Tab-separated table of C-alpha atoms and ligand atoms in Angstrom:
chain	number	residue	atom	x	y	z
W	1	UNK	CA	3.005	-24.312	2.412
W	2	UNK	CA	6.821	-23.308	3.378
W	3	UNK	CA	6.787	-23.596	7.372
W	4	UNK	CA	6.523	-20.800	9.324
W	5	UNK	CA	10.028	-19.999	10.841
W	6	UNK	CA	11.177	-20.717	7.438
W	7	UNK	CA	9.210	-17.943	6.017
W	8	UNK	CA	10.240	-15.932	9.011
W	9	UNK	CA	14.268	-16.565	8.824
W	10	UNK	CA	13.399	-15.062	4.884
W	11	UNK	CA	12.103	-12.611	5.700
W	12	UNK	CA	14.705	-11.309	8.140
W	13	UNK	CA	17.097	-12.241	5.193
W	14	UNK	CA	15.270	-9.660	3.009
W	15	UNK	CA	15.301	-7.480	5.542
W	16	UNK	CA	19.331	-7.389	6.073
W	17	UNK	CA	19.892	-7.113	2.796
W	18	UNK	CA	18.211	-4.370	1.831
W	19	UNK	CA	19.532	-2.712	5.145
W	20	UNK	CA	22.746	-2.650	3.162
W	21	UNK	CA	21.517	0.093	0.963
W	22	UNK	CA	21.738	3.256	2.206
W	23	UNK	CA	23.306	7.046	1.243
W	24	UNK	CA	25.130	7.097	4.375
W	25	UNK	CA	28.333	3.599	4.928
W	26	UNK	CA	28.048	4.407	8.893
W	27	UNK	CA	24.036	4.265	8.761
W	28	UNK	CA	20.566	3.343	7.287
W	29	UNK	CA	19.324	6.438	5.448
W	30	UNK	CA	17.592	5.738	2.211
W	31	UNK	CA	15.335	9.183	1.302
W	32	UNK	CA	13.130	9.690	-1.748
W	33	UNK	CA	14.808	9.941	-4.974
W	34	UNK	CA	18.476	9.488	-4.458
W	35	UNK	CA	20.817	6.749	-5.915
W	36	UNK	CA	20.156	4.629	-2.643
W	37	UNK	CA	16.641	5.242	-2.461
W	38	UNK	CA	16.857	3.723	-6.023
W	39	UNK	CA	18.909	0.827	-5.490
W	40	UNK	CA	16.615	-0.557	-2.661
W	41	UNK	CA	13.433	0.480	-4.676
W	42	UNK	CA	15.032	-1.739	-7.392
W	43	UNK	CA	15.721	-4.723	-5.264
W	44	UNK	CA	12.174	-4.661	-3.853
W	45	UNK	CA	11.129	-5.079	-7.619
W	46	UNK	CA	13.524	-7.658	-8.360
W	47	UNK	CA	11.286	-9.474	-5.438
W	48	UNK	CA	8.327	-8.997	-6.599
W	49	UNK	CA	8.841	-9.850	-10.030
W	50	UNK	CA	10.442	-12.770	-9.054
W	51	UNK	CA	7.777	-13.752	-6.803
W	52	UNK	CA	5.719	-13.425	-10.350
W	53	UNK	CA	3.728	-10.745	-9.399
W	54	UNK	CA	3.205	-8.230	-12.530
W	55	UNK	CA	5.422	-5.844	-11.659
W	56	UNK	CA	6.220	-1.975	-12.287
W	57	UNK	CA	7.725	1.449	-10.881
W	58	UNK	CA	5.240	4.223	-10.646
W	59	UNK	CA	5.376	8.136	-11.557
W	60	UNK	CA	6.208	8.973	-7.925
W	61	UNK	CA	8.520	6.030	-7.532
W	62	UNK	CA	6.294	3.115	-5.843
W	63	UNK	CA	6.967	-0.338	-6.565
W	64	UNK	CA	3.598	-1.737	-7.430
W	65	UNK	CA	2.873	-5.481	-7.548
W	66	UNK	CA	-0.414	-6.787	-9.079
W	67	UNK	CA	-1.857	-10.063	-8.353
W	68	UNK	CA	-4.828	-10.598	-10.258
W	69	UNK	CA	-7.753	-12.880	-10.187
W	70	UNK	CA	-9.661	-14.633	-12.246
W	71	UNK	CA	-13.342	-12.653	-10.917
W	72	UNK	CA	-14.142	-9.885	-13.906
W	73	UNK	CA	-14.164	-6.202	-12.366
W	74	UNK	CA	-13.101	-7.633	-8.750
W	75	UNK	CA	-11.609	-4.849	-6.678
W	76	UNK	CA	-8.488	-4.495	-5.004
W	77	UNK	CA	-6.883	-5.366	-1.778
W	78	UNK	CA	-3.752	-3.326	-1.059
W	79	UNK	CA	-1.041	-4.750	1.248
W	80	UNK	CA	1.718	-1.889	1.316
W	81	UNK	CA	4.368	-0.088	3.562
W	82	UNK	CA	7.275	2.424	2.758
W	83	UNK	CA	10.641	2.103	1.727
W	84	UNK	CA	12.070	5.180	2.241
W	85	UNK	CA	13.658	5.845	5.880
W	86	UNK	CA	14.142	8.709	7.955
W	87	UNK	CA	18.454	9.583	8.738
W	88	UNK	CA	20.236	6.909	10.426
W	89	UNK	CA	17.109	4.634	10.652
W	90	UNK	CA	16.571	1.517	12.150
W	91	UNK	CA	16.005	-1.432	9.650
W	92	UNK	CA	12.396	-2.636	10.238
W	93	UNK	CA	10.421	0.985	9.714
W	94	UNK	CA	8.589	0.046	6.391
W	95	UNK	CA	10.220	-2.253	4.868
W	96	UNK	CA	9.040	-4.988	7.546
W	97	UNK	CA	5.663	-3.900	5.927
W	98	UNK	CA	6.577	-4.785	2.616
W	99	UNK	CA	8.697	-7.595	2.914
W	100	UNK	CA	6.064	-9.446	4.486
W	101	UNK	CA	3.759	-7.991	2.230
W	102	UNK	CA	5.487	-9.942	-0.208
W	103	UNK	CA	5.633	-12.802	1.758
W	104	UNK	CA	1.828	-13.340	2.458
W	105	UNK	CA	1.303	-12.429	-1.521
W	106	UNK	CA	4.372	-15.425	-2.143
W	107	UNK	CA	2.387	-18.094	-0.499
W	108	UNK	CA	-0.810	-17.453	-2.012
W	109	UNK	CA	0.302	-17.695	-5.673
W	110	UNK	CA	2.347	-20.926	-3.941
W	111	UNK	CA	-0.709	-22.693	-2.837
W	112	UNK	CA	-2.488	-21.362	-5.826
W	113	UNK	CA	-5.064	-19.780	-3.553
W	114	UNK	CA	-8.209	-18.838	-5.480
W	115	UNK	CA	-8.872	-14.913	-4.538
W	116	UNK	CA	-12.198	-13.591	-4.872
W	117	UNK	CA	-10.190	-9.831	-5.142
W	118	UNK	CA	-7.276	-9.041	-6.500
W	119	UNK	CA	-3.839	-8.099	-4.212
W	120	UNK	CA	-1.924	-5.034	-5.424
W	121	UNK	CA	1.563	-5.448	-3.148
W	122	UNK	CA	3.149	-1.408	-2.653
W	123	UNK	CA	6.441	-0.524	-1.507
W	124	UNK	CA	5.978	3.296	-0.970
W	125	UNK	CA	8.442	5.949	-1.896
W	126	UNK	CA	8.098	8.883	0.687
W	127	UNK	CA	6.128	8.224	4.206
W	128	UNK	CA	8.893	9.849	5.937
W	129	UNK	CA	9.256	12.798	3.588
W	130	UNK	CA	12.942	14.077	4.968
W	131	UNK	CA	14.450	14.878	1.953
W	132	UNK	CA	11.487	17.592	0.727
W	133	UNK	CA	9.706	18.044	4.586
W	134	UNK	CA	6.545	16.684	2.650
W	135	UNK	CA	5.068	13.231	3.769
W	136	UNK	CA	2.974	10.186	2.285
W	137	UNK	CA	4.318	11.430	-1.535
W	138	UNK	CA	3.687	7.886	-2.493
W	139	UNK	CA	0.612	6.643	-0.915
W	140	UNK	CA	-1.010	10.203	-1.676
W	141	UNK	CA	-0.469	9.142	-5.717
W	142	UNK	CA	-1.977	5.713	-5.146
W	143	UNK	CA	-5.112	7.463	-3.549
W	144	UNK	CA	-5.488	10.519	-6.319
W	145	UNK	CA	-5.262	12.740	-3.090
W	146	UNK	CA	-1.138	14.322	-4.506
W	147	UNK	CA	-0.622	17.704	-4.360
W	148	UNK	CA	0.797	19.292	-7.743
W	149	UNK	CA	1.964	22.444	-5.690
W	150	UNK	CA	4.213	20.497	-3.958
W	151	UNK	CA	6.720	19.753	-7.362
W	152	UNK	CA	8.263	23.275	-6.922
W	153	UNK	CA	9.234	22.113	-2.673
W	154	UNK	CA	13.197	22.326	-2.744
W	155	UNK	CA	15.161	19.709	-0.557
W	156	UNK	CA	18.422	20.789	1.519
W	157	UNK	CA	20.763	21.484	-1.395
W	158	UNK	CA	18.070	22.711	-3.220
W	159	UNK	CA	16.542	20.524	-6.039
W	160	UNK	CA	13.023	20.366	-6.564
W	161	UNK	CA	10.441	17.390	-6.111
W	162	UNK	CA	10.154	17.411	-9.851
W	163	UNK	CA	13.599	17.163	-10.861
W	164	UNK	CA	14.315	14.915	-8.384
W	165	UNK	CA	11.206	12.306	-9.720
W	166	UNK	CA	12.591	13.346	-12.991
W	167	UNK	CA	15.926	12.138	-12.403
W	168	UNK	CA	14.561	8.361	-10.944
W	169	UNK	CA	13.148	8.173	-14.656
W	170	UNK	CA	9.771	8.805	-13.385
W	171	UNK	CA	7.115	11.384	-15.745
W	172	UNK	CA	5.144	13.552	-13.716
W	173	UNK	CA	2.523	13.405	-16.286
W	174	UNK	CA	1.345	10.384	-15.307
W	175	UNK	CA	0.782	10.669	-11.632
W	176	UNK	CA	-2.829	11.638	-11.586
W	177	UNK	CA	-2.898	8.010	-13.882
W	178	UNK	CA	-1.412	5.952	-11.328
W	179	UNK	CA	-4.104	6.157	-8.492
W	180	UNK	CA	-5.989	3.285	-7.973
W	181	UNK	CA	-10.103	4.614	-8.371
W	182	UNK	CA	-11.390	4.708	-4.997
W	183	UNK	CA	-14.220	2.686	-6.325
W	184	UNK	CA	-12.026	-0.402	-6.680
W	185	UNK	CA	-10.567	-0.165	-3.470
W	186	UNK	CA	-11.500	-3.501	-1.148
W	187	UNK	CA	-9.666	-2.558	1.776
W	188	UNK	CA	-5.345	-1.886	2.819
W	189	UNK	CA	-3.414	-4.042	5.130
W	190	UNK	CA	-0.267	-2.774	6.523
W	191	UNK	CA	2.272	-4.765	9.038
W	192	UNK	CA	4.414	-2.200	10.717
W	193	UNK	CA	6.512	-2.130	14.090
W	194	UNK	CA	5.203	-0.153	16.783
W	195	UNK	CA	7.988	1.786	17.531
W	196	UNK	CA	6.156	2.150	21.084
W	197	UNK	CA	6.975	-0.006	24.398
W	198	UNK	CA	3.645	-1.267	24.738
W	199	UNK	CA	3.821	-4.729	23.160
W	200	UNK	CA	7.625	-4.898	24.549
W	201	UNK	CA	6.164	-4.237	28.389
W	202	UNK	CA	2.977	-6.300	28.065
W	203	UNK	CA	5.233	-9.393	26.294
W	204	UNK	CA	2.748	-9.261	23.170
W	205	UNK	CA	4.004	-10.116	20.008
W	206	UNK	CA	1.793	-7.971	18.060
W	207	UNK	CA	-1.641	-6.298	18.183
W	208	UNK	CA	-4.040	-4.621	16.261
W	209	UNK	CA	-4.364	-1.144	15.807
W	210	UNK	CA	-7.527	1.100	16.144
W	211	UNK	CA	-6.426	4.355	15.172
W	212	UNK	CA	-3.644	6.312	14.171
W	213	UNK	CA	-3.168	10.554	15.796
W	214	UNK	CA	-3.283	13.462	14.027
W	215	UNK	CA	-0.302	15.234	13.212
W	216	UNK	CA	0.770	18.777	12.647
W	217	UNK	CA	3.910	19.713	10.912
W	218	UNK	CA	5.199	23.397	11.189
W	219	UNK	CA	8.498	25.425	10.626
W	220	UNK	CA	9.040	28.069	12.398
W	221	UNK	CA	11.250	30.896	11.997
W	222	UNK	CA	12.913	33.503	14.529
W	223	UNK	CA	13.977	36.454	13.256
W	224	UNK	CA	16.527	38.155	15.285
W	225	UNK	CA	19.941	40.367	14.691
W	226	UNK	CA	23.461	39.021	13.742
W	227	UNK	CA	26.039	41.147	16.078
W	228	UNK	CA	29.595	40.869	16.661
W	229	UNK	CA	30.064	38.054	19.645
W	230	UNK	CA	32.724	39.934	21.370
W	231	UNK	CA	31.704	43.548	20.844
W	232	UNK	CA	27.343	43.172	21.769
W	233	UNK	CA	26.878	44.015	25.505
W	234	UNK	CA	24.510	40.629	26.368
W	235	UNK	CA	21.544	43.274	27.448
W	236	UNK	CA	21.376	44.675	23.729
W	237	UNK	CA	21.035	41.591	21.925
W	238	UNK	CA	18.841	39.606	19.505
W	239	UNK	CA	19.477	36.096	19.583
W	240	UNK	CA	17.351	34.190	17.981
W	241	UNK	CA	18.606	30.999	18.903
W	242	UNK	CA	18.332	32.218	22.716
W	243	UNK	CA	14.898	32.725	22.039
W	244	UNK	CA	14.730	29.257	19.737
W	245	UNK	CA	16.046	27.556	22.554
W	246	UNK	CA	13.282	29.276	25.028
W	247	UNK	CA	10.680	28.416	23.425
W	248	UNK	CA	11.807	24.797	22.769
W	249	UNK	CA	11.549	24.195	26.501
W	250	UNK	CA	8.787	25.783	27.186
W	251	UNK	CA	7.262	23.694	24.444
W	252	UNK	CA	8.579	20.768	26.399
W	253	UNK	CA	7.311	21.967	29.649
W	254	UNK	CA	3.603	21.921	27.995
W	255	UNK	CA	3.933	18.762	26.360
W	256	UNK	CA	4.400	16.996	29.651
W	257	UNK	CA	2.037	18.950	31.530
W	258	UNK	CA	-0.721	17.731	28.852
W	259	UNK	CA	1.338	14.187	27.988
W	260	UNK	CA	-2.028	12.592	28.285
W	261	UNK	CA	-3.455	14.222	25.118
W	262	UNK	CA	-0.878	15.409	22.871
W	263	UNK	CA	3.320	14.723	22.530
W	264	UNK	CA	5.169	17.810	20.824
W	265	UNK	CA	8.669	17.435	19.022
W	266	UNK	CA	11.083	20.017	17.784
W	267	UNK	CA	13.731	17.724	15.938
W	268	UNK	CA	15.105	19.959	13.535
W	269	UNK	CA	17.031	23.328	14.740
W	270	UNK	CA	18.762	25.495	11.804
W	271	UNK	CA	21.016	28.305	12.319
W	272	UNK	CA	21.148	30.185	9.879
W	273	UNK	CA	24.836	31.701	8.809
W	274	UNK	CA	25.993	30.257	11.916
W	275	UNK	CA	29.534	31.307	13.187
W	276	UNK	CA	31.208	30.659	16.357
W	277	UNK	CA	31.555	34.489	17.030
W	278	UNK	CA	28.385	35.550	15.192
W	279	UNK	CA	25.253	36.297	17.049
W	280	UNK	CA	22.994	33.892	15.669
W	281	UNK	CA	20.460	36.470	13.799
W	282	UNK	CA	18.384	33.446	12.392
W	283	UNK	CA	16.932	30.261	13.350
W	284	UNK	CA	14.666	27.730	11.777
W	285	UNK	CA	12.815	25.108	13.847
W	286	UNK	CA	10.529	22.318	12.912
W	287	UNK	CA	7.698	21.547	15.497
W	288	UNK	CA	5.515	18.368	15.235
W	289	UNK	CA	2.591	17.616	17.250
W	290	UNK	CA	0.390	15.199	17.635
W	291	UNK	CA	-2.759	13.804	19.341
W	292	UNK	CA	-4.902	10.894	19.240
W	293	UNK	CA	-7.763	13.740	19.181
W	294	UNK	CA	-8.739	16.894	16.901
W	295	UNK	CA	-9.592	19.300	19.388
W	296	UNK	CA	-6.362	18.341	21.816
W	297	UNK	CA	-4.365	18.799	18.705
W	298	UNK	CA	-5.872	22.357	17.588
W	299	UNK	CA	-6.109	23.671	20.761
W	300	UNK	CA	-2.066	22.265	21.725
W	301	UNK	CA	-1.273	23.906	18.504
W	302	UNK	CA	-3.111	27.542	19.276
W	303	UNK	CA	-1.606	27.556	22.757
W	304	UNK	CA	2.113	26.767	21.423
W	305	UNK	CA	1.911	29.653	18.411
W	306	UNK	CA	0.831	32.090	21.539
W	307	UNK	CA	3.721	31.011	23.238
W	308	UNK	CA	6.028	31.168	21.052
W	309	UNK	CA	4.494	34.951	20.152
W	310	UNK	CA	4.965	35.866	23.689
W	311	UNK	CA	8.618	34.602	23.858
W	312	UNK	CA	9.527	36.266	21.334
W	313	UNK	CA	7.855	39.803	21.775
W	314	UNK	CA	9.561	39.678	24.941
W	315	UNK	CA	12.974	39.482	23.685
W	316	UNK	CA	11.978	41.703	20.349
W	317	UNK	CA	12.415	38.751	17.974
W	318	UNK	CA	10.047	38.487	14.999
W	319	UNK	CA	9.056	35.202	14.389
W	320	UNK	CA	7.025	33.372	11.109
W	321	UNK	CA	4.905	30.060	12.247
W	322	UNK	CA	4.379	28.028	8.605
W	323	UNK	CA	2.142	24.945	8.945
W	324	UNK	CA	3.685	22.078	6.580
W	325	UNK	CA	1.178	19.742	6.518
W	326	UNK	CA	-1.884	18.375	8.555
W	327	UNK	CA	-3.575	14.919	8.963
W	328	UNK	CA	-6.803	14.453	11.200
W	329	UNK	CA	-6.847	11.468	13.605
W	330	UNK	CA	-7.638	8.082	11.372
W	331	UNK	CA	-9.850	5.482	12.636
W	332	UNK	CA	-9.227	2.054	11.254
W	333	UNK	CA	-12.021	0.350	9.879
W	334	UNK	CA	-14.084	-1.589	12.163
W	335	UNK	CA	-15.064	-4.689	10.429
W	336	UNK	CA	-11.151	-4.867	9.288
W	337	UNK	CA	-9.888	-4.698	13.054
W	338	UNK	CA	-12.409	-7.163	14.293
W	339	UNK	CA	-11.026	-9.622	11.866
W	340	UNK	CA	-7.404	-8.705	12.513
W	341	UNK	CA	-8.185	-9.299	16.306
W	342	UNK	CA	-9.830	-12.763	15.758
W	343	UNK	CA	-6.928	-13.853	13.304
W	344	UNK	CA	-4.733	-12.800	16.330
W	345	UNK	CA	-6.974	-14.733	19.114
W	346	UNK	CA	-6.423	-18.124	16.376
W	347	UNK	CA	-3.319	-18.068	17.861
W	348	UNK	CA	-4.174	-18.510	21.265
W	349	UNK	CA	-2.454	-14.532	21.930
W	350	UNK	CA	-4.162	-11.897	23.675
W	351	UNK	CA	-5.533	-9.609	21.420
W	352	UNK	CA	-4.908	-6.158	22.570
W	353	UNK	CA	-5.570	-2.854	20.132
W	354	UNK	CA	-3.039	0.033	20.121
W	355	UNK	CA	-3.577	3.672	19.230
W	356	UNK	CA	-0.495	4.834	16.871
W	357	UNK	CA	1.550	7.889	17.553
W	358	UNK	CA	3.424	7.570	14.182
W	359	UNK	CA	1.764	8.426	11.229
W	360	UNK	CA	1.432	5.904	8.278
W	361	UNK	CA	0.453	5.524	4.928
W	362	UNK	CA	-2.548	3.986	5.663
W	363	UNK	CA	-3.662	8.001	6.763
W	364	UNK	CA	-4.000	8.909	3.082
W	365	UNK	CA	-5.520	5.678	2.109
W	366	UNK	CA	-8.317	5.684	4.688
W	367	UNK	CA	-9.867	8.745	3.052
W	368	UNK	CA	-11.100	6.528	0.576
W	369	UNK	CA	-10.850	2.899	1.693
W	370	UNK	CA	-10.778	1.147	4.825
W	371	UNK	CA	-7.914	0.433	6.350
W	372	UNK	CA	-6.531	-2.234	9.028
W	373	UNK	CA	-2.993	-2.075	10.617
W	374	UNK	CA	-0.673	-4.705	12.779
W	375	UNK	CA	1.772	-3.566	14.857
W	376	UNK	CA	4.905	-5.546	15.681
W	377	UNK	CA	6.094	-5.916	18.897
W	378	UNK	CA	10.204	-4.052	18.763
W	379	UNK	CA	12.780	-3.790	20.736
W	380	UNK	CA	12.071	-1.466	23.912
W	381	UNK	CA	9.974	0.183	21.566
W	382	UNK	CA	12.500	1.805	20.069
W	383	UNK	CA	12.300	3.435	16.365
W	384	UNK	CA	13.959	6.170	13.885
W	385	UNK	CA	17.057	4.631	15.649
W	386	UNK	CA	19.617	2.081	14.641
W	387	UNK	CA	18.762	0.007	17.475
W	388	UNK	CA	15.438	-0.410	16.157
W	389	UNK	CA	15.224	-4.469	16.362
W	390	UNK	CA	12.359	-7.125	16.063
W	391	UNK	CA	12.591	-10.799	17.295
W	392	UNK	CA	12.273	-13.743	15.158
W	393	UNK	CA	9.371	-15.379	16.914
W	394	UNK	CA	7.505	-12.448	16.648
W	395	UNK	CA	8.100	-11.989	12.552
W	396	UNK	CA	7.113	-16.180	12.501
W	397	UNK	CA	3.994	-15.195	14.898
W	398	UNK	CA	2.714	-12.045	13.209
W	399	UNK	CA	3.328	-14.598	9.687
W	400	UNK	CA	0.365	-16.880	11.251
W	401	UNK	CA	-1.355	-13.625	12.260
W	402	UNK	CA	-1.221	-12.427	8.577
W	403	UNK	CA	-2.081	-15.886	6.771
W	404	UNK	CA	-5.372	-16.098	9.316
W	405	UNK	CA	-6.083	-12.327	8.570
W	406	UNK	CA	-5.822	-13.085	4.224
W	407	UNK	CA	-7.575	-16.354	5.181
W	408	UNK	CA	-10.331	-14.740	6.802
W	409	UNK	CA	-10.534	-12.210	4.210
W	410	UNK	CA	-11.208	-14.657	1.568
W	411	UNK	CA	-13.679	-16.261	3.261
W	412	UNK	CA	-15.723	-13.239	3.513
W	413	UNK	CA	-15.124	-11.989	0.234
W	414	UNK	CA	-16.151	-15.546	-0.831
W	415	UNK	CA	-19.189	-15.574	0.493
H	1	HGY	O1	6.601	10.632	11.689
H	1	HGY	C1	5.941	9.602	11.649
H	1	HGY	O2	4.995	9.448	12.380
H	1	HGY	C2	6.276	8.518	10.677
H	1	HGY	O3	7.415	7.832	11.104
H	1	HGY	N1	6.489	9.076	9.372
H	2	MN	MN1	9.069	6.287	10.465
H	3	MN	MN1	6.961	3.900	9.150
């Protein structure tokens, strides 16, 4: 059995390296389908197959890694993460995820560890979903649970999902064949930072998580009327990016009013045609929000579409409120959490539980399996940032963490 920090120093190795891969020389971006989504999809394999793990690249672009054992119709353990990033990312999003993944996976075909379930290692392909505003393309394959409708979603520049899964090599035709059955699932594992300041503040290297919020993704679009900057007297105007740029605040202003039940984001503003000395007629705006609870998030989301109504009757805009996508709050399986938290507590560290703000793959997956997540103490908590940084002890603590938690699972799986 390789020694811990040794395990941990590769690790960070991995983790470097494929940091080098990205679409953008001054930054980490890496989004579904493009050349460097590929190259680091394809270096993850490499990994994997090396690590002798029967390898392969699914319909939606997953790297899937099957370790097999020797039990007749035993079901499946999934240990996954993403490898896809948001724009100018931090390194440890995901692929930390993974990379241990592979790890953990690396020293039980070492020790020759007799599993009573097989171990199918996933590097997912969209989480983030930038490039088409979609989200969990990958994992949603895995769990039967993709939407066909979304193949005709255009990215940015205008290419559609399909051509752009077309153009990794990857046949649509197939992706109702790669889910796993939901009968076979055992369970899903998935390391991941926090990208919160909890474990930073409380000096924790990592803790277990219980649940993960709900999210609601929406674009929204004010309609307003392009004039001549120099010649429209300021009382006769339009602006849609005035009234944008109202409403954005006043979204703020609620947020923190109710910051103990929901957070609200606008991080994408679009104007539309936009000129210097053009009125801006059009604006697009995302808007995410998210709570920990279903009827916070619902009723955060009703009140925000009646403000934004109001702000914009007021100034005679017309505006068009599109809801993306939706996920329910996720609990984490019980049984899975207690065992994370005693595989924790065999480390003498005091086992605290987090909620998670971020979404994950494991929201898909715990439709039909249960799932179990460990969060990683980072820098400050910061994330979706290039100063995104974890420390060394904390990658060779959350290793023993993650050898007790596959221990542990064998043992009852054994019995
Ligand atoms: O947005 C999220 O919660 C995740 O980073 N995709
Ligand atoms: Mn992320
Ligand atoms: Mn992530």
């Amino acid at each position: 059995m390789e020694v811990y920090l040794e395990r941990a120093q590769r690790i960070v190795a991995r983790i470097n390296d494929l940091a080098g891969i990205s679409e953008d020389p001054k930054g980490i971006t890496r989004t579904f389908g493009t050349a460097a989504f590929v190259e680091g999809r394809d270096k993850v394999a490499d990994w994997i197959k090396e690590a002798g793990l029967e390898t392969r690249i699914d319909s939606i672009g997953n790297v899937r890694g099957k370790l097999s054992c020797s039990q007749p119709n035993a079901k499946t353990f999934v240990i996954a993460s993403h490898i896809d990033t948001v724009v100018n990312a931090g390194k440890w999003d995901g692929p930390l995820g993974v990379i241990m993944g592979l790890d953990l996976v690396e020293q039980l075909i070492q020790t020759e560890a007799e599993l009573p379930f097989n171990i199918e290692l996933i590097a997912f392909s969209d989480e983030e979903g930038v490039r088409f505003h979609t989200t969990y393309l990958g994992s949603k394959v895995v769990t039967g649970s993709f939407d066909k409708h979304l193949l005709g979603k255009k990215d940015a520049s205008g290419i559609m999902l399909k051509e752009a899964i077309a153009t990794m090599g990857c046949n649509i035709s197939d992706l109702q064949k790669d889910a796993i059955e939901a009968d076979t699932w055992l369970g899903y594992f998935e390391i991941h930072i926090e990208q919160g300041p909890v474990l930073y503040e409380r000096n924790i290297p990592a803790a277990v998580v219980t649940s993960i919020a709900g999210q609601r993704r929406i674009e929204i679009t004010f309609e307003g009327m392009a004039g001549h900057a120099g010649t429209v007297p300021m009382d006769r105007r339009n602006d849609a990016l005035c009234c944008a740029a109202g409403f954005v605040l006043q979204t703020e202003k609620y947020a923190i009013e109710n910051k103990e039940r929901i957070v609200a984001t606008v991080g994408k503003l679009n104007i539309v045609n936009a000129a210097s000395n053009v009125i801006p007629g059009e604006v697009v705006c995302s808007l995410d929000v998210r709570s920990a609870d279903e009827t916070d998030l619902n009723q955060a989301c009703g009140h925000l579409q009646n403000l934004c109504n109001k702000i914009s009757e007021a100034r005679n805009i017309k505006t068009r409120w599109k809801l993306i996508q939706q996920t329910a709050p996720v609990s984490c399986d019980k049984d899975l959490v207690n065992l994370l938290s005693h595989s924790i507590a065999q480390e003498n560290l005091e086992t605290i539980s987090l909620v998670s703000g971020a979404g994950h793959d494991a929201v898909p997956v715990s439709v039909i399996a249960p799932v179990a997540m460990l969060f990683v103490r980072c820098f400050k908590g910061i994330s979706h940032n290039p100063l995104e940084d974890v420390e060394l002890k904390d990658i060779e603590a959350t290793v023993k963490i993650s050898d007790n938690f596959i221990q542990n699972l064998i043992k009852k799986y054994n019995q």
